[in-house]
Coordinates of C-alpha atoms and ligand atoms in Angstrom, one line a residue:
M1 CA 0.0 0.0 0.0
E2 CA 1.3 3.5 -0.8
T3 CA 2.3 5.5 2.3
R4 CA -0.4 8.2 1.8
A5 CA -3.2 5.6 1.5
L6 CA -1.8 4.0 4.7
K7 CA -1.9 7.3 6.4
V8 CA -5.5 7.8 5.5
E9 CA -6.3 4.4 7.0
L10 CA -4.5 5.1 10.2
L11 CA -6.1 8.6 10.6
S12 CA -9.6 7.0 10.3
L13 CA -9.1 3.6 12.0
G14 CA -6.4 4.2 14.6
A15 CA -4.0 1.5 15.9
R16 CA -3.6 -0.5 19.0
V17 CA -0.2 0.2 20.6
P18 CA 1.9 -0.7 23.6
V19 CA 0.9 1.3 26.7
R20 CA 4.1 3.5 26.8
I21 CA 3.3 5.3 23.5
K22 CA -0.4 5.9 23.8
G23 CA -0.1 9.7 23.6
R24 CA -2.0 12.5 25.3
K25 CA -5.6 11.9 26.4
A26 CA -7.3 15.2 25.7
G27 CA -6.7 18.8 24.6
A28 CA -7.9 21.3 22.1
G29 CA -6.7 19.6 18.9
P30 CA -7.1 16.0 17.7
A31 CA -5.8 14.5 20.9
A32 CA -5.7 10.9 22.2
G33 CA -3.2 9.9 19.6
G34 CA 0.4 9.1 18.9
M35 CA 2.7 10.6 16.3
F36 CA 3.7 7.8 13.8
I37 CA 6.6 8.6 11.5
I38 CA 6.1 6.5 8.4
G39 CA 8.7 7.0 5.6
D40 CA 8.9 10.8 5.1
T41 CA 5.5 11.6 6.5
V42 CA 3.9 11.7 9.9
A43 CA 0.4 10.8 11.1
N44 CA -1.4 11.6 14.3
V45 CA -3.0 8.2 14.9
A46 CA -5.8 7.5 17.4
T47 CA -4.5 5.1 20.0
Q48 CA -7.0 5.5 22.9
S49 CA -10.5 5.9 21.4
W50 CA -13.1 3.1 21.6
F51 CA -12.9 2.3 17.9
V52 CA -9.2 1.5 18.1
A53 CA -10.1 -1.9 19.5
Q54 CA -11.7 -2.7 16.2
S55 CA -8.8 -1.4 14.1
P56 CA -7.0 -4.0 11.9
Y57 CA -3.7 -2.2 12.8
H58 CA -1.5 -2.8 15.7
L59 CA 2.1 -2.0 16.6
A60 CA 4.5 -4.8 17.6
F61 CA 7.8 -4.0 19.3
A62 CA 10.7 -6.3 18.6
H63 CA 14.5 -5.9 18.5
G64 CA 14.3 -2.2 19.3
R65 CA 11.9 -1.5 16.4
Y66 CA 8.2 -0.8 16.0
R67 CA 6.5 -2.8 13.3
L68 CA 3.1 -1.8 12.1
M69 CA 0.9 -4.9 11.5
K70 CA -2.4 -5.1 9.6
N71 CA -4.5 -8.2 10.5
G72 CA -1.3 -9.7 11.8
E73 CA 0.7 -9.1 8.6
F74 CA 3.8 -6.8 8.6
V75 CA 3.1 -3.5 6.8
T76 CA 6.0 -1.2 7.6
E77 CA 8.3 0.1 10.3
V78 CA 7.2 3.1 12.4
R79 CA 9.4 5.6 14.2
F80 CA 8.4 8.0 17.0
P81 CA 9.7 11.5 17.4
T82 CA 11.7 12.1 20.6
A83 CA 11.1 15.1 22.8
K84 CA 13.9 15.4 25.3
F85 CA 12.7 18.8 26.3
Q86 CA 9.5 17.2 27.7
T87 CA 11.5 15.6 30.5
L88 CA 12.6 19.0 31.9
K89 CA 11.0 21.3 34.6
T90 CA 10.8 25.0 35.1
A91 CA 12.6 26.6 38.1
E92 CA 9.2 26.6 39.9
G93 CA 8.9 22.9 39.3
I94 CA 6.3 22.8 36.4
P95 CA 7.1 20.0 34.0
Y96 CA 7.7 21.3 30.5
Y97 CA 5.2 18.8 29.1
K98 CA 2.5 20.7 30.9
I99 CA 3.5 23.9 29.1
A100 CA 4.0 22.6 25.5
L101 CA 4.3 19.3 23.6
L102 CA 6.0 18.1 20.5
H103 CA 3.5 17.7 17.7
G104 CA 4.3 15.8 14.5
M105 CA 8.0 15.5 13.7
D106 CA 9.2 19.0 14.7
C107 CA 6.5 21.3 15.8
L108 CA 6.2 22.7 19.3
A109 CA 2.5 23.1 20.2
T110 CA 0.5 24.5 23.0
T111 CA -2.9 25.8 24.0
T112 CA -2.0 29.1 25.5
I113 CA -5.3 29.6 27.4
Q114 CA -6.7 26.2 28.3
T115 CA -10.2 27.5 29.2
C116 CA -13.0 28.5 26.8
V117 CA -15.8 30.9 27.3
Y118 CA -18.2 28.4 25.7
W119 CA -17.2 25.3 27.8
N120 CA -19.9 25.4 30.5
T121 CA -22.5 26.7 28.1
P122 CA -24.7 25.1 25.4
L123 CA -22.5 26.7 22.8
R124 CA -19.5 24.5 23.4
C125 CA -18.1 22.6 20.3
R126 CA -19.2 19.0 20.7
F127 CA -15.9 17.5 19.6
C128 CA -13.7 19.7 21.9
A129 CA -11.8 18.4 24.9
I130 CA -10.0 21.7 25.8
E131 CA -10.8 21.7 29.5
L132 CA -10.6 18.0 30.0
S133 CA -6.8 18.0 30.0
L134 CA -6.9 20.8 32.5
Q135 CA -9.2 18.9 34.8
S136 CA -6.9 15.8 34.5
G137 CA -3.9 17.9 35.6
A138 CA -2.1 17.2 32.3
T139 CA -1.6 20.9 31.7
I140 CA -1.9 24.4 33.3
A141 CA -4.7 26.9 32.7
K142 CA -2.7 29.8 31.2
K143 CA 0.9 29.6 30.0
T144 CA 2.9 32.7 30.5
P145 CA 5.2 34.2 27.8
E146 CA 8.2 33.5 30.0
Q147 CA 7.3 29.9 30.4
L148 CA 6.8 29.4 26.7
A149 CA 10.0 31.2 25.7
E150 CA 11.9 28.9 28.1
V151 CA 10.3 25.7 26.8
A152 CA 10.7 26.8 23.1
R153 CA 14.3 27.5 23.6
A154 CA 14.9 24.0 25.0
A155 CA 12.8 22.4 22.3
K156 CA 14.8 24.1 19.6
L157 CA 18.1 23.2 21.2
L158 CA 17.5 19.7 22.3
D159 CA 15.0 18.4 19.7
Q160 CA 15.5 20.6 16.7
V161 CA 12.0 21.9 16.7
T162 CA 11.5 24.1 13.5
H163 CA 8.1 25.8 14.1
V164 CA 5.5 26.5 16.7
T165 CA 1.7 26.2 16.9
L166 CA -0.2 28.3 19.4
T167 CA -3.9 27.8 19.9
T168 CA -6.2 29.2 22.5
G169 CA -9.6 28.7 24.1
T170 CA -11.9 31.7 23.2
T171 CA -11.9 34.3 25.9
A172 CA -14.8 36.5 26.9
T173 CA -13.0 39.6 25.6
P174 CA -13.5 41.1 22.1
D175 CA -10.0 40.1 21.1
K176 CA -11.0 36.4 21.6
G177 CA -7.6 35.6 23.1
I178 CA -5.5 37.2 20.4
E179 CA -3.8 39.7 22.7
H180 CA -2.4 36.9 24.8
L181 CA -1.3 35.1 21.6
V182 CA 0.6 38.2 20.6
T183 CA 2.5 38.5 23.9
V184 CA 3.3 34.8 23.9
A185 CA 4.4 34.8 20.2
R186 CA 6.6 37.8 20.8
A187 CA 8.4 36.1 23.7
I188 CA 8.9 32.9 21.7
K189 CA 10.2 34.8 18.6
T190 CA 12.7 36.8 20.7
A191 CA 13.9 33.7 22.4
T192 CA 14.2 31.4 19.3
G193 CA 13.4 33.2 16.1
L194 CA 11.2 30.2 15.1
P195 CA 8.3 30.6 12.6
I196 CA 5.0 30.8 14.6
H197 CA 1.5 29.8 13.8
V198 CA -1.5 31.0 15.9
Q199 CA -5.2 30.0 15.8
F200 CA -8.2 32.0 16.9
E201 CA -11.9 32.7 16.3
P202 CA -12.5 35.5 13.8
P203 CA -12.8 38.7 15.8
K204 CA -15.6 41.3 14.8
D205 CA -13.0 44.0 14.7
L206 CA -10.6 42.8 12.0
T207 CA -7.9 45.3 12.9
I208 CA -7.1 43.0 15.9
I209 CA -5.6 40.6 13.5
D210 CA -3.1 43.3 12.3
R211 CA -1.5 43.1 15.8
L212 CA -0.1 39.7 14.9
A213 CA 1.6 40.9 11.8
D214 CA 5.0 41.7 13.3
T215 CA 5.6 38.4 15.3
V216 CA 3.5 35.7 13.7
D217 CA 4.1 33.9 10.4
T218 CA 0.9 32.0 9.7
V219 CA -2.7 31.9 11.2
G220 CA -5.5 29.4 11.5
I221 CA -9.1 30.6 11.6
H222 CA -11.2 27.5 11.7
V223 CA -14.7 27.2 10.3
E224 CA -14.7 23.4 11.1
S225 CA -17.8 22.8 8.8
F226 CA -19.4 24.6 5.9
D227 CA -22.8 22.9 6.5
R228 CA -25.0 25.3 8.5
T229 CA -27.1 22.4 10.0
V230 CA -23.9 20.7 11.2
Q231 CA -22.6 24.0 12.6
S232 CA -25.8 24.5 14.6
A233 CA -25.6 21.0 16.0
I234 CA -21.9 20.6 16.5
T235 CA -20.3 24.0 16.8
P236 CA -23.1 26.2 18.0
C237 CA -20.7 29.1 19.0
K238 CA -19.4 29.1 15.4
A239 CA -22.9 29.0 13.9
N240 CA -23.5 32.4 15.6
I241 CA -20.7 33.8 13.4
P242 CA -21.8 34.6 9.9
L243 CA -19.7 32.9 7.1
E244 CA -19.1 36.5 5.8
Q245 CA -17.2 37.3 9.0
Y246 CA -14.9 34.2 8.4
I247 CA -14.4 35.3 4.8
E248 CA -13.4 38.8 5.8
A249 CA -11.0 37.5 8.4
W250 CA -9.5 35.0 5.9
K251 CA -9.1 37.8 3.3
R252 CA -7.5 40.2 5.8
S253 CA -5.2 37.5 7.0
V254 CA -4.1 36.5 3.5
S255 CA -3.4 40.2 2.8
I256 CA -1.1 40.3 5.9
F257 CA 0.5 36.8 5.9
G258 CA 0.3 35.8 2.3
E259 CA -1.2 32.9 0.3
S260 CA -0.9 29.4 1.9
Q261 CA 0.0 31.1 5.2
V262 CA -3.7 31.1 6.4
S263 CA -5.6 27.9 7.0
S264 CA -8.9 26.6 8.3
F265 CA -9.7 23.2 9.7
V266 CA -12.5 21.4 7.9
I267 CA -13.7 18.4 9.8
A268 CA -15.1 15.4 7.9
G269 CA -17.5 13.1 9.7
L270 CA -19.9 15.5 11.5
G271 CA -22.9 14.7 9.3
E272 CA -22.1 16.9 6.3
H273 CA -22.1 15.8 2.6
D274 CA -18.9 15.6 0.6
E275 CA -20.1 18.5 -1.5
S276 CA -20.0 20.8 1.4
I277 CA -16.3 19.9 2.1
I278 CA -15.3 20.1 -1.6
E279 CA -17.1 23.4 -2.3
G280 CA -16.0 24.9 1.0
S281 CA -12.4 23.9 0.3
R282 CA -12.7 25.5 -3.2
L283 CA -13.9 28.7 -1.6
L284 CA -10.9 28.7 0.8
A285 CA -8.3 27.8 -1.8
E286 CA -9.5 30.5 -4.1
L287 CA -9.0 33.0 -1.3
G288 CA -5.4 31.6 -0.8
V289 CA -6.4 29.7 2.4
Y290 CA -5.4 26.1 3.0
P291 CA -8.4 23.8 3.7
F292 CA -6.9 21.5 6.4
I293 CA -9.3 18.6 6.0
V294 CA -9.2 16.2 9.0
P295 CA -11.3 13.2 9.8
L296 CA -13.3 13.6 13.1
R297 CA -11.2 12.5 16.1
P298 CA -13.8 11.5 18.7
I299 CA -11.9 12.2 22.0
G300 CA -12.8 10.2 25.1
G301 CA -14.8 12.5 27.5
S302 CA -15.9 14.8 24.7
M303 CA -19.5 15.0 23.7
L304 CA -18.8 13.0 20.5
E305 CA -16.7 10.4 22.2
H306 CA -18.9 7.5 20.9
K307 CA -18.9 8.6 17.3
R308 CA -16.8 6.8 14.6
P309 CA -14.4 8.7 12.4
P310 CA -15.3 8.7 8.6
S311 CA -14.0 5.7 6.7
P312 CA -10.8 5.7 4.7
E313 CA -13.0 4.8 1.7
R314 CA -14.7 8.2 2.1
M315 CA -11.6 10.2 3.0
R316 CA -9.3 9.0 0.2
P317 CA -11.4 10.4 -2.8
L318 CA -12.0 13.6 -0.7
F319 CA -8.3 14.2 -0.4
E320 CA -7.8 13.4 -4.1
T321 CA -10.5 15.9 -5.2
V322 CA -9.4 18.7 -2.9
A323 CA -5.7 18.1 -3.9
D324 CA -6.7 18.8 -7.5
I325 CA -8.3 22.1 -6.4
L326 CA -5.1 23.0 -4.6
R327 CA -3.0 22.3 -7.7
E328 CA -5.4 24.5 -9.7
T329 CA -5.1 27.4 -7.3
G330 CA -1.5 27.1 -6.3
V331 CA -2.2 26.8 -2.6
S332 CA 0.2 24.3 -1.1
W333 CA 1.4 22.9 2.2
Q334 CA 5.0 23.2 0.9
K335 CA 4.8 27.0 1.0
C336 CA 3.5 27.2 4.5
K337 CA 6.0 28.4 7.1
A338 CA 4.5 27.1 10.3
G339 CA 1.6 25.4 12.1
C340 CA -0.7 22.5 11.4
V341 CA -0.4 22.7 7.6
K342 CA 3.4 22.5 7.8
C343 CA 3.2 19.7 10.5
R344 CA 0.5 17.7 8.5
A345 CA 0.2 15.0 11.1
C346 CA -3.6 15.3 11.3
S347 CA -4.5 15.5 7.6
A348 CA -3.4 13.4 4.6
L349 CA -4.3 16.3 2.2
P350 CA -0.7 17.5 2.0
D351 CA 0.3 13.9 1.1
Y352 CA -2.1 13.9 -1.8
E353 CA -1.0 17.3 -3.3
Ligands
SF4_1 S1 -1.4 19.1 12.5 FE1 -1.6 20.7 14.2 S2 -2.9 19.7 15.8 FE2 -2.2 18.1 14.4 S3 -0.3 17.3 15.4 FE3 0.3 18.9 13.9 S4 0.4 20.8 15.0 FE4 -0.7 19.3 16.3

């Protein structure tokens, strides 16, 4: 099987793995997975969700190597990124892994504010687990610029991290958490010079995005779904934001950061039709925005924990079709300087370009 098709299968089906590499349980992104390096690509593979027990894939460990097996047959070898920085602690005794983690092969990632204004309300995104990792003690509520600068310096030195992803829960303030992202990004940039990606909800006042221009290299403004019914049911807080506000935020961001430096997650498997993903991706690509299509990752403890991700049979043609659109428009992961698109562990779309 070609590597990209294997990646699609692993993203949808997950794999059973030895306990020591199960990965983080919760968080804001597609958590509950492990980072599998296969050939020259990397996949964020579900290892803890309920459906993993039914996956035909499992990892066997023998003679110091991990062997990926499908229905008991050897498929390929898998490597895992090392993160030496995650074994360190700050002077106050906070473990670095509670401040930021290695994502993919070489990306330092963190949720700068681990609380969300929508969490204890009916508006919470049904797939999200942002406050679960906080409740479990796996992280801290708000990471300071000093803490993140320290961790980023170590991650660059010890593990050759090449870029940084910063996300945030939405705050109750009009800047939606962007101000804190600016401060944190500035501290990391000064300490390391690394390219930085930040993610946020589109603010009403678009000039707030301009404040990121000096320190940040790429941004993610995530619509999650283009299907209005799905939005109302799954991401009610986002259903309250008109698509026009997203479009204006994407346009302004492309004008600041450039083509292929702005992205939006588009989640498959929330009840939408393929057409909504394909047409939505076309809209994004024509604006110069990368449609980061990911299969739903049902995280344990989230409101969608019992859902099943979309099948590889559905995802493969979706990736192929949208990759054609990317080729037409010139938008490409290879141009992207930082963030999820550069990391590409959660989507096989870059592998299909
Ligand atoms: S694609 Fe984004 S969320 Fe997924 S592992 Fe990479 S940095 Fe993390």
